[in-house]
Amino acid sequence: MDFNLGEEHLAVREAAADFARNELLPGIIERDNAQHFDAALISKMGELGFLGMMVSPEYGGGGMDTLAYVIAMEEIARIDASAAVMMSVNNSLVCWGLEKYGSEWQKQKYLVPLASGKMIGAFCLSEPEAGSDATSQQTTAVEAGDCYILNGTKNWITNGNTSSICLVMAQTDPDKKHKGINAFLVEKGLEGFVVGKKEDKMGIRASDTHTLMFSDVKVPKENRIGEDGSGFRFAMSTLNGGRIGIAAQALGIAAGALDLSLKYARERKTFGKPISEHQAIQFKLSEMATKTEAARLLVYKAAKLKDEGKDYVMAAAMAKLYASDAAMWVTTEAVQIHGGYGYVKEYHVERFMRDAKITQIYEGTSEIQKLVIARELLK
């Protein structure tokens, strides 16, 4: 067991941290207020290889392992959780799923531009009546000659307006229930494909979250991923890896809040000395650091298991469950340490607290993670 990172992983950490500090930090409060993410920043992330990190070099990706990816995710989320979720969806859900399950034609047409950031992807599973119960898909895809006719609504879609290609789960045979679900690559611009309202969110406000609507959209048969009826298995397998990415995002949020709290505690003085010298603050910082490090170890373990080709389902669920809870707790304490200053946007920690909450909800709620863990323990 080696807890030391190699040169490649350290270089990834340095590159991601440098980009986050120099490119993402400037203007971050303004982007949060405006609920807008600069397209130029997305392009830079693509140029630096952050949008296709685990994609094979033959498809234009970085060919890196999952550990490198979560290290980069932590550093990006340490500054900007909105940028991190866009990065997570493109890497974990879209690129990874497409490379593992897509046809060679699909990879050449879609994966190559996705890996470089020339195209951004979205993962469309959630619906108004299908959140945690992903088997209850109401979106339908009816076979019609050389295409499928797609009808339905997807909500809470990250990169909903920014994306050029969407991975859409739809029911093709209701009698088969979840075994009748398929996954489709649906291009923006197709007739009947409408981007709905942008969600006014509590956190990750600069990220692009929309409702997507499909009305008699004609999707070519060659855009179906995998064998007929494999869509639910595709979605669940992809989400297992996606949970590692969101766990890394939560870890980064916690780490960022801890960084700011340490800095503030050394500078802020009460009763004639820095508050870092007060035991009450020291206890908070100690527990914040311990929870953050424990989350990091769980995230790294899940990533390593995935890289080694071992079963990582329970490890991923544990990492997401613990890291998201840690992020919520650490950021709340960060606001408390900052006192009144923690409640205003200038000091950043209130944004971290708002951003942390979603990590307990998306890509499987904390309650779903507990069910996954229990299922794995008892099987």
GROMACS .gro file of N, CA and C in nm, residues 12-166:
model
  465
   12VAL      N    1  -0.045   1.641  -1.270
   12VAL     CA    2  -0.188   1.666  -1.294
   12VAL      C    3  -0.242   1.759  -1.187
   13ARG      N    4  -0.208   1.731  -1.061
   13ARG     CA    5  -0.255   1.815  -0.951
   13ARG      C    6  -0.209   1.959  -0.968
   14GLU      N    7  -0.082   1.976  -1.003
   14GLU     CA    8  -0.027   2.111  -1.019
   14GLU      C    9  -0.094   2.186  -1.134
   15ALA      N   10  -0.114   2.116  -1.246
   15ALA     CA   11  -0.177   2.179  -1.363
   15ALA      C   12  -0.321   2.220  -1.332
   16ALA      N   13  -0.397   2.132  -1.265
   16ALA     CA   14  -0.536   2.162  -1.232
   16ALA      C   15  -0.545   2.277  -1.131
   17ALA      N   16  -0.458   2.274  -1.031
   17ALA     CA   17  -0.459   2.379  -0.929
   17ALA      C   18  -0.421   2.514  -0.990
   18ASP      N   19  -0.325   2.512  -1.080
   18ASP     CA   20  -0.282   2.636  -1.146
   18ASP      C   21  -0.395   2.694  -1.230
   19PHE      N   22  -0.463   2.609  -1.306
   19PHE     CA   23  -0.575   2.655  -1.388
   19PHE      C   24  -0.687   2.710  -1.300
   20ALA      N   25  -0.717   2.640  -1.191
   20ALA     CA   26  -0.826   2.683  -1.102
   20ALA      C   27  -0.796   2.820  -1.041
   21ARG      N   28  -0.672   2.838  -0.992
   21ARG     CA   29  -0.635   2.965  -0.928
   21ARG      C   30  -0.632   3.081  -1.027
   22ASN      N   31  -0.572   3.057  -1.143
   22ASN     CA   32  -0.547   3.167  -1.236
   22ASN      C   33  -0.660   3.194  -1.334
   23GLU      N   34  -0.739   3.093  -1.364
   23GLU     CA   35  -0.845   3.110  -1.465
   23GLU      C   36  -0.985   3.107  -1.406
   24LEU      N   37  -1.009   3.019  -1.307
   24LEU     CA   38  -1.144   3.003  -1.254
   24LEU      C   39  -1.174   3.099  -1.139
   25LEU      N   40  -1.077   3.126  -1.054
   25LEU     CA   41  -1.102   3.213  -0.939
   25LEU      C   42  -1.142   3.355  -0.978
   26PRO      N   43  -1.072   3.418  -1.074
   26PRO     CA   44  -1.116   3.552  -1.115
   26PRO      C   45  -1.257   3.547  -1.175
   27GLY      N   46  -1.345   3.627  -1.123
   27GLY     CA   47  -1.480   3.634  -1.177
   27GLY      C   48  -1.575   3.529  -1.124
   28ILE      N   49  -1.533   3.449  -1.028
   28ILE     CA   50  -1.617   3.339  -0.982
   28ILE      C   51  -1.745   3.388  -0.914
   29ILE      N   52  -1.737   3.496  -0.837
   29ILE     CA   53  -1.856   3.548  -0.770
   29ILE      C   54  -1.953   3.605  -0.873
   30GLU      N   55  -1.900   3.672  -0.974
   30GLU     CA   56  -1.984   3.728  -1.079
   30GLU      C   57  -2.055   3.617  -1.158
   31ARG      N   58  -1.983   3.509  -1.187
   31ARG     CA   59  -2.045   3.397  -1.259
   31ARG      C   60  -2.156   3.332  -1.176
   32ASP      N   61  -2.132   3.321  -1.046
   32ASP     CA   62  -2.233   3.265  -0.956
   32ASP      C   63  -2.357   3.353  -0.954
   33ASN      N   64  -2.338   3.484  -0.946
   33ASN     CA   65  -2.451   3.578  -0.944
   33ASN      C   66  -2.530   3.574  -1.074
   34ALA      N   67  -2.456   3.569  -1.186
   34ALA     CA   68  -2.519   3.575  -1.318
   34ALA      C   69  -2.568   3.439  -1.366
   35GLN      N   70  -2.535   3.333  -1.292
   35GLN     CA   71  -2.568   3.196  -1.334
   35GLN      C   72  -2.516   3.169  -1.475
   36HIS      N   73  -2.390   3.202  -1.494
   36HIS     CA   74  -2.332   3.192  -1.629
   36HIS      C   75  -2.190   3.139  -1.620
   37PHE      N   76  -2.158   3.045  -1.712
   37PHE     CA   77  -2.021   2.994  -1.721
   37PHE      C   78  -1.963   3.035  -1.856
   38ASP      N   79  -1.849   3.098  -1.852
   38ASP     CA   80  -1.787   3.154  -1.973
   38ASP      C   81  -1.746   3.043  -2.069
   39ALA      N   82  -1.791   3.052  -2.193
   39ALA     CA   83  -1.757   2.952  -2.295
   39ALA      C   84  -1.606   2.945  -2.318
   40ALA      N   85  -1.538   3.058  -2.299
   40ALA     CA   86  -1.393   3.059  -2.319
   40ALA      C   87  -1.323   2.971  -2.216
   41LEU      N   88  -1.378   2.962  -2.095
   41LEU     CA   89  -1.321   2.875  -1.993
   41LEU      C   90  -1.341   2.728  -2.028
   42ILE      N   91  -1.455   2.696  -2.087
   42ILE     CA   92  -1.479   2.559  -2.132
   42ILE      C   93  -1.376   2.521  -2.238
   43SER      N   94  -1.351   2.613  -2.330
   43SER     CA   95  -1.252   2.587  -2.436
   43SER      C   96  -1.113   2.564  -2.377
   44LYS      N   97  -1.077   2.643  -2.276
   44LYS     CA   98  -0.946   2.627  -2.213
   44LYS      C   99  -0.936   2.494  -2.140
   45MET      N  100  -1.045   2.453  -2.076
   45MET     CA  101  -1.045   2.323  -2.009
   45MET      C  102  -1.023   2.211  -2.110
   46GLY      N  103  -1.085   2.225  -2.227
   46GLY     CA  104  -1.066   2.127  -2.333
   46GLY      C  105  -0.924   2.126  -2.385
   47GLU      N  106  -0.868   2.243  -2.405
   47GLU     CA  107  -0.730   2.254  -2.454
   47GLU      C  108  -0.630   2.192  -2.358
   48LEU      N  109  -0.658   2.203  -2.229
   48LEU     CA  110  -0.568   2.149  -2.127
   48LEU      C  111  -0.592   2.000  -2.101
   49GLY      N  112  -0.692   1.943  -2.167
   49GLY     CA  113  -0.718   1.801  -2.154
   49GLY      C  114  -0.805   1.760  -2.038
   50PHE      N  115  -0.875   1.855  -1.976
   50PHE     CA  116  -0.956   1.824  -1.858
   50PHE      C  117  -1.094   1.766  -1.892
   51LEU      N  118  -1.130   1.764  -2.020
   51LEU     CA  119  -1.264   1.718  -2.057
   51LEU      C  120  -1.267   1.577  -2.114
   52GLY      N  121  -1.150   1.520  -2.135
   52GLY     CA  122  -1.143   1.382  -2.184
   52GLY      C  123  -1.026   1.309  -2.123
   53MET      N  124  -1.010   1.323  -1.993
   53MET     CA  125  -0.891   1.275  -1.925
   53MET      C  126  -0.871   1.124  -1.936
   54MET      N  127  -0.980   1.047  -1.925
   54MET     CA  128  -0.968   0.901  -1.922
   54MET      C  129  -0.990   0.838  -2.060
   55VAL      N  130  -1.016   0.920  -2.161
   55VAL     CA  131  -1.039   0.869  -2.296
   55VAL      C  132  -0.907   0.823  -2.357
   56SER      N  133  -0.910   0.712  -2.429
   56SER     CA  134  -0.788   0.660  -2.493
   56SER      C  135  -0.730   0.761  -2.591
   57PRO      N  136  -0.597   0.768  -2.600
   57PRO     CA  137  -0.533   0.861  -2.694
   57PRO      C  138  -0.580   0.843  -2.838
   58GLU      N  139  -0.618   0.721  -2.876
   58GLU     CA  140  -0.662   0.698  -3.013
   58GLU      C  141  -0.789   0.776  -3.046
   59TYR      N  142  -0.861   0.820  -2.944
   59TYR     CA  143  -0.980   0.902  -2.965
   59TYR      C  144  -0.958   1.046  -2.919
   60GLY      N  145  -0.832   1.082  -2.903
   60GLY     CA  146  -0.799   1.220  -2.870
   60GLY      C  147  -0.799   1.253  -2.723
   61GLY      N  148  -0.809   1.152  -2.636
   61GLY     CA  149  -0.812   1.177  -2.493
   61GLY      C  150  -0.675   1.170  -2.428
   62GLY      N  151  -0.673   1.190  -2.298
   62GLY     CA  152  -0.547   1.192  -2.225
   62GLY      C  153  -0.495   1.055  -2.188
   63GLY      N  154  -0.581   0.953  -2.193
   63GLY     CA  155  -0.537   0.818  -2.160
   63GLY      C  156  -0.495   0.802  -2.015
   64MET      N  157  -0.547   0.889  -1.928
   64MET     CA  158  -0.508   0.885  -1.787
   64MET      C  159  -0.598   0.790  -1.709
   65ASP      N  160  -0.554   0.758  -1.587
   65ASP     CA  161  -0.633   0.669  -1.503
   65ASP      C  162  -0.735   0.748  -1.421
   66THR      N  163  -0.820   0.676  -1.351
   66THR     CA  164  -0.926   0.738  -1.272
   66THR      C  165  -0.867   0.820  -1.157
   67LEU      N  166  -0.755   0.775  -1.102
   67LEU     CA  167  -0.692   0.849  -0.993
   67LEU      C  168  -0.650   0.988  -1.039
   68ALA      N  169  -0.591   0.997  -1.157
   68ALA     CA  170  -0.551   1.127  -1.212
   68ALA      C  171  -0.673   1.217  -1.228
   69TYR      N  172  -0.781   1.157  -1.275
   69TYR     CA  173  -0.905   1.232  -1.296
   69TYR      C  174  -0.959   1.288  -1.165
   70VAL      N  175  -0.965   1.207  -1.058
   70VAL     CA  176  -1.021   1.257  -0.932
   70VAL      C  177  -0.928   1.360  -0.867
   71ILE      N  178  -0.799   1.346  -0.889
   71ILE     CA  179  -0.705   1.447  -0.839
   71ILE      C  180  -0.733   1.581  -0.905
   72ALA      N  181  -0.753   1.579  -1.036
   72ALA     CA  182  -0.785   1.703  -1.108
   72ALA      C  183  -0.920   1.758  -1.064
   73MET      N  184  -1.018   1.669  -1.048
   73MET     CA  185  -1.151   1.711  -1.005
   73MET      C  186  -1.146   1.782  -0.869
   74GLU      N  187  -1.068   1.727  -0.777
   74GLU     CA  188  -1.057   1.789  -0.646
   74GLU      C  189  -1.004   1.931  -0.656
   75GLU      N  190  -0.900   1.950  -0.736
   75GLU     CA  191  -0.839   2.082  -0.747
   75GLU      C  192  -0.931   2.183  -0.815
   76ILE      N  193  -1.005   2.139  -0.917
   76ILE     CA  194  -1.099   2.229  -0.983
   76ILE      C  195  -1.212   2.266  -0.887
   77ALA      N  196  -1.269   2.166  -0.817
   77ALA     CA  197  -1.379   2.192  -0.724
   77ALA      C  198  -1.333   2.271  -0.602
   78ARG      N  199  -1.206   2.267  -0.573
   78ARG     CA  200  -1.149   2.342  -0.460
   78ARG      C  201  -1.170   2.492  -0.480
   79ILE      N  202  -1.188   2.531  -0.606
   79ILE     CA  203  -1.211   2.671  -0.641
   79ILE      C  204  -1.351   2.691  -0.695
   80ASP      N  205  -1.391   2.607  -0.792
   80ASP     CA  206  -1.516   2.630  -0.866
   80ASP      C  207  -1.592   2.499  -0.886
   81ALA      N  208  -1.693   2.475  -0.803
   81ALA     CA  209  -1.771   2.351  -0.811
   81ALA      C  210  -1.856   2.345  -0.937
   82SER      N  211  -1.893   2.462  -0.991
   82SER     CA  212  -1.972   2.464  -1.114
   82SER      C  213  -1.890   2.412  -1.231
   83ALA      N  214  -1.765   2.454  -1.241
   83ALA     CA  215  -1.677   2.403  -1.346
   83ALA      C  216  -1.654   2.254  -1.326
   84ALA      N  217  -1.644   2.212  -1.201
   84ALA     CA  218  -1.617   2.072  -1.170
   84ALA      C  219  -1.730   1.980  -1.215
   85VAL      N  220  -1.856   2.021  -1.197
   85VAL     CA  221  -1.966   1.932  -1.235
   85VAL      C  222  -1.975   1.921  -1.387
   86MET      N  223  -1.948   2.029  -1.458
   86MET     CA  224  -1.946   2.022  -1.604
   86MET      C  225  -1.837   1.926  -1.650
   87MET      N  226  -1.724   1.934  -1.586
   87MET     CA  227  -1.611   1.845  -1.616
   87MET      C  228  -1.645   1.700  -1.581
   88SER      N  229  -1.711   1.680  -1.469
   88SER     CA  230  -1.746   1.546  -1.425
   88SER      C  231  -1.842   1.477  -1.521
   89VAL      N  232  -1.947   1.548  -1.562
   89VAL     CA  233  -2.044   1.490  -1.654
   89VAL      C  234  -1.979   1.451  -1.786
   90ASN      N  235  -1.896   1.541  -1.840
   90ASN     CA  236  -1.834   1.513  -1.970
   90ASN      C  237  -1.738   1.395  -1.961
   91ASN      N  238  -1.663   1.386  -1.852
   91ASN     CA  239  -1.567   1.277  -1.835
   91ASN      C  240  -1.633   1.147  -1.793
   92SER      N  241  -1.699   1.148  -1.677
   92SER     CA  242  -1.747   1.026  -1.613
   92SER      C  243  -1.867   0.964  -1.682
   93LEU      N  244  -1.963   1.046  -1.720
   93LEU     CA  245  -2.089   0.993  -1.770
   93LEU      C  246  -2.093   0.982  -1.922
   94VAL      N  247  -2.045   1.086  -1.990
   94VAL     CA  248  -2.058   1.087  -2.136
   94VAL      C  249  -1.942   1.015  -2.204
   95CYS      N  250  -1.820   1.065  -2.184
   95CYS     CA  251  -1.705   1.005  -2.253
   95CYS      C  252  -1.681   0.860  -2.210
   96TRP      N  253  -1.684   0.835  -2.080
   96TRP     CA  254  -1.655   0.699  -2.033
   96TRP      C  255  -1.759   0.600  -2.084
   97GLY      N  256  -1.887   0.636  -2.072
   97GLY     CA  257  -1.993   0.547  -2.117
   97GLY      C  258  -1.987   0.522  -2.267
   98LEU      N  259  -1.957   0.627  -2.344
   98LEU     CA  260  -1.951   0.614  -2.489
   98LEU      C  261  -1.832   0.528  -2.532
   99GLU      N  262  -1.717   0.547  -2.467
   99GLU     CA  263  -1.601   0.466  -2.505
   99GLU      C  264  -1.620   0.319  -2.469
  100LYS      N  265  -1.684   0.292  -2.355
  100LYS     CA  266  -1.700   0.154  -2.311
  100LYS      C  267  -1.808   0.080  -2.389
  101TYR      N  268  -1.918   0.147  -2.421
  101TYR     CA  269  -2.033   0.078  -2.478
  101TYR      C  270  -2.067   0.119  -2.623
  102GLY      N  271  -2.009   0.228  -2.671
  102GLY     CA  272  -2.044   0.277  -2.803
  102GLY      C  273  -1.979   0.198  -2.916
  103SER      N  274  -2.035   0.212  -3.037
  103SER     CA  275  -1.977   0.149  -3.156
  103SER      C  276  -1.858   0.232  -3.203
  104GLU      N  277  -1.777   0.173  -3.291
  104GLU     CA  278  -1.661   0.245  -3.343
  104GLU      C  279  -1.706   0.370  -3.418
  105TRP      N  280  -1.814   0.358  -3.492
  105TRP     CA  281  -1.866   0.474  -3.566
  105TRP      C  282  -1.907   0.585  -3.469
  106GLN      N  283  -1.975   0.549  -3.360
  106GLN     CA  284  -2.017   0.647  -3.261
  106GLN      C  285  -1.896   0.715  -3.195
  107LYS      N  286  -1.793   0.635  -3.169
  107LYS     CA  287  -1.673   0.691  -3.106
  107LYS      C  288  -1.605   0.791  -3.197
  108GLN      N  289  -1.592   0.756  -3.324
  108GLN     CA  290  -1.525   0.845  -3.418
  108GLN      C  291  -1.605   0.974  -3.437
  109LYS      N  292  -1.737   0.963  -3.444
  109LYS     CA  293  -1.820   1.080  -3.470
  109LYS      C  294  -1.837   1.168  -3.348
  110TYR      N  295  -1.853   1.108  -3.231
  110TYR     CA  296  -1.887   1.186  -3.112
  110TYR      C  297  -1.778   1.190  -3.005
  111LEU      N  298  -1.714   1.076  -2.978
  111LEU     CA  299  -1.617   1.072  -2.869
  111LEU      C  300  -1.495   1.160  -2.897
  112VAL      N  301  -1.447   1.158  -3.019
  112VAL     CA  302  -1.328   1.238  -3.054
  112VAL      C  303  -1.350   1.387  -3.022
  113PRO      N  304  -1.457   1.450  -3.072
  113PRO     CA  305  -1.478   1.591  -3.036
  113PRO      C  306  -1.514   1.613  -2.889
  114LEU      N  307  -1.579   1.514  -2.826
  114LEU     CA  308  -1.610   1.527  -2.683
  114LEU      C  309  -1.483   1.528  -2.599
  115ALA      N  310  -1.388   1.444  -2.634
  115ALA     CA  311  -1.264   1.434  -2.556
  115ALA      C  312  -1.181   1.561  -2.564
  116SER      N  313  -1.192   1.633  -2.673
  116SER     CA  314  -1.112   1.755  -2.690
  116SER      C  315  -1.183   1.880  -2.640
  117GLY      N  316  -1.312   1.867  -2.607
  117GLY     CA  317  -1.388   1.983  -2.563
  117GLY      C  318  -1.450   2.061  -2.677
  118LYS      N  319  -1.430   2.015  -2.801
  118LYS     CA  320  -1.494   2.082  -2.914
  118LYS      C  321  -1.645   2.058  -2.912
  119MET      N  322  -1.684   1.953  -2.843
  119MET     CA  323  -1.824   1.920  -2.822
  119MET      C  324  -1.843   1.888  -2.674
  120ILE      N  325  -1.953   1.933  -2.616
  120ILE     CA  326  -1.983   1.905  -2.475
  120ILE      C  327  -2.104   1.812  -2.469
  121GLY      N  328  -2.101   1.719  -2.376
  121GLY     CA  329  -2.209   1.622  -2.366
  121GLY      C  330  -2.295   1.639  -2.243
  122ALA      N  331  -2.416   1.581  -2.249
  122ALA     CA  332  -2.508   1.579  -2.136
  122ALA      C  333  -2.561   1.437  -2.118
  123PHE      N  334  -2.594   1.403  -1.994
  123PHE     CA  335  -2.643   1.270  -1.958
  123PHE      C  336  -2.787   1.286  -1.912
  124CYS      N  337  -2.881   1.227  -1.983
  124CYS     CA  338  -3.024   1.253  -1.960
  124CYS      C  339  -3.096   1.128  -1.912
  125LEU      N  340  -3.103   1.114  -1.781
  125LEU     CA  341  -3.174   1.002  -1.719
  125LEU      C  342  -3.293   1.050  -1.638
  126SER      N  343  -3.274   1.153  -1.555
  126SER     CA  344  -3.379   1.200  -1.465
  126SER      C  345  -3.498   1.259  -1.540
  127GLU      N  346  -3.616   1.233  -1.486
  127GLU     CA  347  -3.741   1.285  -1.541
  127GLU      C  348  -3.827   1.338  -1.427
  128PRO      N  349  -3.935   1.411  -1.458
  128PRO     CA  350  -4.023   1.461  -1.352
  128PRO      C  351  -4.075   1.350  -1.260
  129GLU      N  352  -4.096   1.228  -1.314
  129GLU     CA  353  -4.147   1.117  -1.234
  129GLU      C  354  -4.046   1.003  -1.222
  130ALA      N  355  -3.921   1.029  -1.255
  130ALA     CA  356  -3.819   0.923  -1.248
  130ALA      C  357  -3.688   0.985  -1.202
  131GLY      N  358  -3.670   0.989  -1.070
  131GLY     CA  359  -3.546   1.039  -1.012
  131GLY      C  360  -3.467   0.921  -0.958
  132SER      N  361  -3.482   0.895  -0.829
  132SER     CA  362  -3.415   0.779  -0.770
  132SER      C  363  -3.467   0.649  -0.830
  133ASP      N  364  -3.594   0.646  -0.869
  133ASP     CA  365  -3.651   0.529  -0.935
  133ASP      C  366  -3.630   0.542  -1.086
  134ALA      N  367  -3.509   0.513  -1.128
  134ALA     CA  368  -3.472   0.533  -1.269
  134ALA      C  369  -3.537   0.433  -1.362
  135THR      N  370  -3.600   0.328  -1.307
  135THR     CA  371  -3.666   0.231  -1.394
  135THR      C  372  -3.798   0.284  -1.450
  136SER      N  373  -3.850   0.389  -1.388
  136SER     CA  374  -3.981   0.442  -1.428
  136SER      C  375  -3.970   0.546  -1.539
  137GLN      N  376  -3.899   0.512  -1.644
  137GLN     CA  377  -3.881   0.604  -1.755
  137GLN      C  378  -4.012   0.624  -1.832
  138GLN      N  379  -4.052   0.751  -1.846
  138GLN     CA  380  -4.172   0.785  -1.923
  138GLN      C  381  -4.137   0.831  -2.065
  139THR      N  382  -4.014   0.871  -2.085
  139THR     CA  383  -3.969   0.907  -2.220
  139THR      C  384  -3.970   0.781  -2.306
  140THR      N  385  -4.027   0.790  -2.424
  140THR     CA  386  -4.041   0.673  -2.510
  140THR      C  387  -3.964   0.690  -2.641
  141ALA      N  388  -3.921   0.577  -2.696
  141ALA     CA  389  -3.856   0.574  -2.826
  141ALA      C  390  -3.919   0.460  -2.904
  142VAL      N  391  -3.998   0.497  -3.005
  142VAL     CA  392  -4.073   0.398  -3.084
  142VAL      C  393  -4.000   0.374  -3.216
  143GLU      N  394  -3.974   0.247  -3.245
  143GLU     CA  395  -3.904   0.210  -3.367
  143GLU      C  396  -3.991   0.244  -3.489
  144ALA      N  397  -3.930   0.310  -3.588
  144ALA     CA  398  -4.003   0.350  -3.709
  144ALA      C  399  -3.908   0.349  -3.828
  145GLY      N  400  -3.897   0.234  -3.893
  145GLY     CA  401  -3.808   0.223  -4.009
  145GLY      C  402  -3.663   0.232  -3.970
  146ASP      N  403  -3.592   0.332  -4.022
  146ASP     CA  404  -3.450   0.348  -3.995
  146ASP      C  405  -3.421   0.441  -3.879
  147CYS      N  406  -3.524   0.469  -3.799
  147CYS     CA  407  -3.502   0.559  -3.686
  147CYS      C  408  -3.594   0.522  -3.569
  148TYR      N  409  -3.575   0.593  -3.458
  148TYR     CA  410  -3.665   0.584  -3.343
  148TYR      C  411  -3.731   0.722  -3.328
  149ILE      N  412  -3.859   0.722  -3.289
  149ILE     CA  413  -3.930   0.847  -3.263
  149ILE      C  414  -3.931   0.870  -3.112
  150LEU      N  415  -3.863   0.976  -3.070
  150LEU     CA  416  -3.840   1.004  -2.929
  150LEU      C  417  -3.940   1.108  -2.877
  151ASN      N  418  -4.006   1.077  -2.765
  151ASN     CA  419  -4.098   1.170  -2.701
  151ASN      C  420  -4.080   1.166  -2.549
  152GLY      N  421  -4.077   1.282  -2.486
  152GLY     CA  422  -4.065   1.285  -2.341
  152GLY      C  423  -3.994   1.409  -2.291
  153THR      N  424  -3.973   1.411  -2.159
  153THR     CA  425  -3.910   1.524  -2.092
  153THR      C  426  -3.802   1.475  -1.996
  154LYS      N  427  -3.688   1.541  -1.998
  154LYS     CA  428  -3.580   1.514  -1.903
  154LYS      C  429  -3.553   1.641  -1.823
  155ASN      N  430  -3.531   1.626  -1.693
  155ASN     CA  431  -3.501   1.746  -1.614
  155ASN      C  432  -3.376   1.731  -1.530
  156TRP      N  433  -3.332   1.844  -1.474
  156TRP     CA  434  -3.208   1.855  -1.396
  156TRP      C  435  -3.087   1.817  -1.482
  157ILE      N  436  -3.085   1.856  -1.608
  157ILE     CA  437  -2.978   1.813  -1.698
  157ILE      C  438  -2.861   1.911  -1.697
  158THR      N  439  -2.750   1.868  -1.640
  158THR     CA  440  -2.627   1.947  -1.642
  158THR      C  441  -2.576   1.957  -1.785
  159ASN      N  442  -2.526   2.073  -1.821
  159ASN     CA  443  -2.483   2.104  -1.959
  159ASN      C  444  -2.601   2.102  -2.056
  160GLY      N  445  -2.722   2.123  -2.002
  160GLY     CA  446  -2.843   2.112  -2.083
  160GLY      C  447  -2.844   2.202  -2.204
  161ASN      N  448  -2.797   2.325  -2.192
  161ASN     CA  449  -2.796   2.417  -2.305
  161ASN      C  450  -2.661   2.421  -2.374
  162THR      N  451  -2.556   2.393  -2.300
  162THR     CA  452  -2.419   2.400  -2.353
  162THR      C  453  -2.388   2.281  -2.443
  163SER      N  454  -2.447   2.169  -2.414
  163SER     CA  455  -2.411   2.045  -2.483
  163SER      C  456  -2.451   2.045  -2.630
  164SER      N  457  -2.374   1.969  -2.708
  164SER     CA  458  -2.405   1.947  -2.849
  164SER      C  459  -2.465   1.810  -2.871
  165ILE      N  460  -2.437   1.719  -2.779
  165ILE     CA  461  -2.486   1.581  -2.790
  165ILE      C  462  -2.535   1.534  -2.654
  166CYS      N  463  -2.648   1.464  -2.652
  166CYS     CA  464  -2.706   1.418  -2.526
  166CYS      C  465  -2.722   1.266  -2.527
   0.00000   0.00000   0.00000
